[in-house]
Tab-separated table of C-alpha atoms in Angstrom:
chain	number	residue	atom	x	y	z
A	126	MET	CA	-38.827	-6.852	-17.987
A	127	LEU	CA	-35.263	-5.577	-17.427
A	128	ASP	CA	-33.990	-2.091	-16.652
A	129	ILE	CA	-30.286	-1.351	-16.449
A	130	LYS	CA	-28.539	1.859	-15.440
A	131	LEU	CA	-25.009	2.992	-14.673
A	132	ALA	CA	-24.049	5.175	-11.711
A	133	LYS	CA	-21.691	7.260	-13.873
A	134	SER	CA	-21.978	8.148	-17.546
A	135	LYS	CA	-18.223	7.639	-18.038
A	136	MET	CA	-15.553	5.376	-16.628
A	137	GLU	CA	-11.797	5.825	-16.527
A	138	ASN	CA	-9.869	3.574	-18.859
A	139	GLU	CA	-7.332	2.677	-16.142
A	140	GLU	CA	-8.360	1.796	-12.575
A	141	GLY	CA	-11.846	3.139	-13.218
A	142	MET	CA	-14.936	2.038	-11.305
A	143	ASN	CA	-18.682	2.213	-11.822
A	144	HIS	CA	-21.840	0.496	-10.579
A	145	LEU	CA	-24.400	-1.278	-12.740
A	146	TRP	CA	-27.978	-1.441	-11.433
A	147	ILE	CA	-30.180	-4.185	-12.851
A	148	HIS	CA	-33.879	-4.103	-11.986
A	149	ILE	CA	-35.911	-7.188	-12.875
A	150	HIS	CA	-39.590	-6.273	-13.249
A	151	LYS	CA	-42.373	-8.588	-12.199
A	152	ASP	CA	-44.031	-9.997	-15.289
A	153	LYS	CA	-47.020	-12.364	-15.248
A	154	THR	CA	-45.972	-14.009	-18.508
A	155	PHE	CA	-42.976	-15.568	-16.769
A	156	GLY	CA	-43.285	-18.361	-14.263
A	157	ARG	CA	-41.942	-18.437	-10.745
A	158	HIS	CA	-38.921	-20.537	-11.629
A	159	MET	CA	-35.343	-19.716	-10.829
A	160	SER	CA	-33.824	-17.273	-13.269
A	161	GLU	CA	-30.248	-16.384	-14.048
A	162	LEU	CA	-28.647	-13.082	-14.958
A	163	GLN	CA	-25.779	-13.227	-17.407
A	164	ILE	CA	-23.573	-10.141	-17.713
A	165	ARG	CA	-21.283	-9.834	-20.727
A	166	LEU	CA	-18.667	-7.145	-20.301
A	167	PRO	CA	-16.324	-5.680	-22.908
A	168	LYS	CA	-12.719	-6.854	-22.904
A	169	GLY	CA	-10.750	-5.223	-20.101
A	170	ILE	CA	-13.778	-4.435	-17.935
A	171	HIS	CA	-14.253	-6.732	-14.947
A	172	ARG	CA	-16.890	-7.127	-12.277
A	173	SER	CA	-17.052	-8.103	-8.646
A	174	HIS	CA	-19.593	-10.496	-7.187
A	175	ASN	CA	-22.985	-8.870	-6.965
A	176	LEU	CA	-23.439	-6.520	-4.024
A	177	SER	CA	-27.027	-7.704	-3.546
A	178	GLY	CA	-25.974	-10.990	-1.950
A	179	PHE	CA	-27.388	-13.362	-4.566
A	180	VAL	CA	-25.711	-16.694	-5.255
A	181	GLU	CA	-23.551	-16.941	-8.360
A	182	ASN	CA	-23.257	-20.313	-10.073
A	183	GLU	CA	-20.254	-21.955	-11.729
A	184	ARG	CA	-20.958	-20.079	-14.992
A	185	ALA	CA	-20.742	-16.758	-13.065
A	186	HIS	CA	-24.466	-16.204	-13.617
A	187	ILE	CA	-26.404	-14.565	-10.791
A	188	VAL	CA	-29.246	-16.785	-9.607
A	189	VAL	CA	-32.431	-14.875	-8.741
A	190	ASP	CA	-35.381	-16.730	-7.300
A	191	ALA	CA	-38.104	-14.187	-7.929
A	192	LEU	CA	-38.808	-11.381	-10.321
A	193	GLY	CA	-39.139	-7.820	-9.024
A	194	GLN	CA	-35.632	-7.678	-7.560
A	195	ASP	CA	-32.601	-5.419	-7.878
A	196	VAL	CA	-29.027	-6.485	-8.457
A	197	ILE	CA	-26.059	-4.137	-8.080
A	198	ILE	CA	-22.726	-4.985	-9.693
A	199	GLU	CA	-19.457	-3.110	-9.284
A	200	ILE	CA	-17.575	-2.935	-12.582
A	201	PHE	CA	-13.997	-1.784	-12.940
A	202	THR	CA	-10.876	-1.644	-15.065
A	203	GLN	CA	-7.533	-2.837	-13.753
A	204	ASP	CA	-5.120	-2.111	-16.570
A	205	ALA	CA	-5.374	0.594	-19.209
A	206	ILE	CA	-7.868	-0.293	-21.938
A	207	GLN	CA	-8.690	1.431	-25.185
A	208	CYS	CA	-10.969	4.445	-24.829
A	209	GLY	CA	-14.281	4.675	-26.639
A	210	GLU	CA	-17.861	3.560	-26.374
A	211	LYS	CA	-18.293	0.038	-25.016
A	212	THR	CA	-21.420	-2.097	-24.687
A	213	ILE	CA	-22.511	-4.139	-21.683
A	214	VAL	CA	-25.112	-6.839	-22.359
A	215	VAL	CA	-27.339	-8.150	-19.560
A	216	SER	CA	-29.496	-11.231	-20.223
A	217	LEU	CA	-32.221	-12.693	-18.025
A	218	LEU	CA	-32.398	-16.425	-18.642
A	219	THR	CA	-35.624	-18.111	-17.543
A	220	ALA	CA	-37.146	-21.507	-18.276
A	221	GLU	CA	-39.540	-19.843	-20.726
A	222	THR	CA	-37.345	-17.349	-22.571
A	223	THR	CA	-34.315	-15.099	-22.617
A	224	VAL	CA	-34.520	-11.313	-22.453
A	225	SER	CA	-31.437	-9.212	-23.206
A	226	LYS	CA	-30.724	-5.526	-22.828
A	227	GLU	CA	-27.680	-3.454	-23.720
A	228	ILE	CA	-26.229	-0.323	-22.189
A	229	SER	CA	-23.364	1.773	-23.509
A	230	ILE	CA	-20.568	3.125	-21.377
A	231	GLN	CA	-18.036	5.709	-22.423
A	232	VAL	CA	-14.479	4.748	-21.423
A	233	VAL	CA	-12.277	7.852	-21.235
A	234	GLU	CA	-8.915	9.135	-20.008
A	235	GLU	CA	-8.723	10.474	-16.443
A	236	ASP	CA	-8.668	14.121	-17.536
A	237	GLU	CA	-11.997	13.663	-19.376
A	238	MET	CA	-13.849	12.672	-16.186
A	239	ASP	CA	-14.664	16.307	-15.341
A	240	MET	CA	-17.918	16.181	-17.326
A	241	VAL	CA	-19.160	12.902	-15.829
A	242	GLU	CA	-22.870	12.697	-15.034
A	243	ILE	CA	-23.884	10.874	-11.853
A	244	ASP	CA	-27.218	9.028	-11.718
A	245	GLU	CA	-28.319	9.756	-8.154
A	246	GLN	CA	-31.027	7.074	-8.313
A	247	VAL	CA	-28.392	4.372	-8.875
A	248	VAL	CA	-26.170	5.804	-6.129
A	249	GLU	CA	-29.068	5.839	-3.644
A	250	ARG	CA	-30.129	2.308	-4.612
A	251	THR	CA	-26.542	1.110	-4.162
A	252	LYS	CA	-26.471	2.634	-0.684
A	253	GLU	CA	-29.840	1.060	0.214
A	254	LEU	CA	-28.868	-2.415	-0.961
A	255	SER	CA	-25.504	-2.397	0.739
A	256	ASN	CA	-27.034	-1.289	4.047
A	257	ALA	CA	-29.908	-3.801	3.848
A	258	ASP	CA	-29.756	-7.318	5.190
A	259	PRO	CA	-28.757	-9.869	2.536
A	260	PRO	CA	-31.436	-12.212	1.155
A	261	ASN	CA	-32.220	-15.031	3.560
A	262	ASP	CA	-30.766	-18.313	2.342
A	263	GLU	CA	-31.493	-21.316	4.556
A	264	GLY	CA	-28.361	-23.168	3.454
A	265	THR	CA	-25.792	-20.545	4.441
A	266	ASN	CA	-24.803	-18.493	7.439
A	267	ILE	CA	-24.377	-14.885	6.396
A	268	VAL	CA	-22.767	-12.318	8.640
A	269	SER	CA	-23.617	-8.719	7.863
A	270	ILE	CA	-20.895	-6.233	8.731
A	271	PRO	CA	-22.114	-2.653	8.666
A	272	PRO	CA	-19.953	-0.163	6.782
A	273	ARG	CA	-17.644	1.960	8.856
A	274	ILE	CA	-18.157	5.679	9.010
A	275	LEU	CA	-15.475	7.472	7.063
A	276	GLU	CA	-14.283	10.981	7.696
A	277	ILE	CA	-13.534	13.163	4.730
A	278	LYS	CA	-10.514	15.268	5.559
A	279	ASN	CA	-9.090	18.114	3.568
A	280	ASN	CA	-5.741	17.308	1.999
A	281	GLU	CA	-4.147	17.526	-1.411
A	282	PHE	CA	-6.227	14.591	-2.727
A	283	SER	CA	-9.601	15.592	-1.246
A	284	TYR	CA	-10.926	16.710	-4.599
A	285	LEU	CA	-10.436	13.168	-5.933
A	286	GLU	CA	-12.346	11.630	-3.061
A	287	LYS	CA	-15.230	14.070	-3.481
A	288	LYS	CA	-15.268	13.476	-7.237
A	289	TYR	CA	-15.136	9.676	-7.342
A	290	ARG	CA	-16.387	8.402	-4.002
A	291	VAL	CA	-19.653	6.504	-3.846
A	292	ASP	CA	-20.665	5.828	-0.251
A	293	TYR	CA	-22.667	2.666	0.156
């Protein structure tokens, strides 16, 4: 019913960033009612609004109108948090039931990011979703601004850009 993946196996404990991919499978046992995604993050880890363009309600739940969709969330740390294994819980709330899934993320110091594993499937899906047109919502006017093309130049910080950059 729910698949969740992270773009990177680790995240920096201070000013770190990652992407969470949530895929909601089509399932005939569930009706065609509106569903909500609830994302519970560990203390110190924050998230942006979903990059998929779905509406978020007053409870900060993402409202999805059909199953079989993908939602991409950017998660990040602002201030230094304690290192260690943290758990993210994603719940799909429907009229019929609630389905929850957990995923672990390793929060580490900056110098431990050398051995990070990148999930290319999540990176590619993030790029696809951010370049696609947002879902059509009759009640709003949405303007899509294409991403600008960035040049990677060689300078003393180039290695950081190559290491941490996710183009989408």
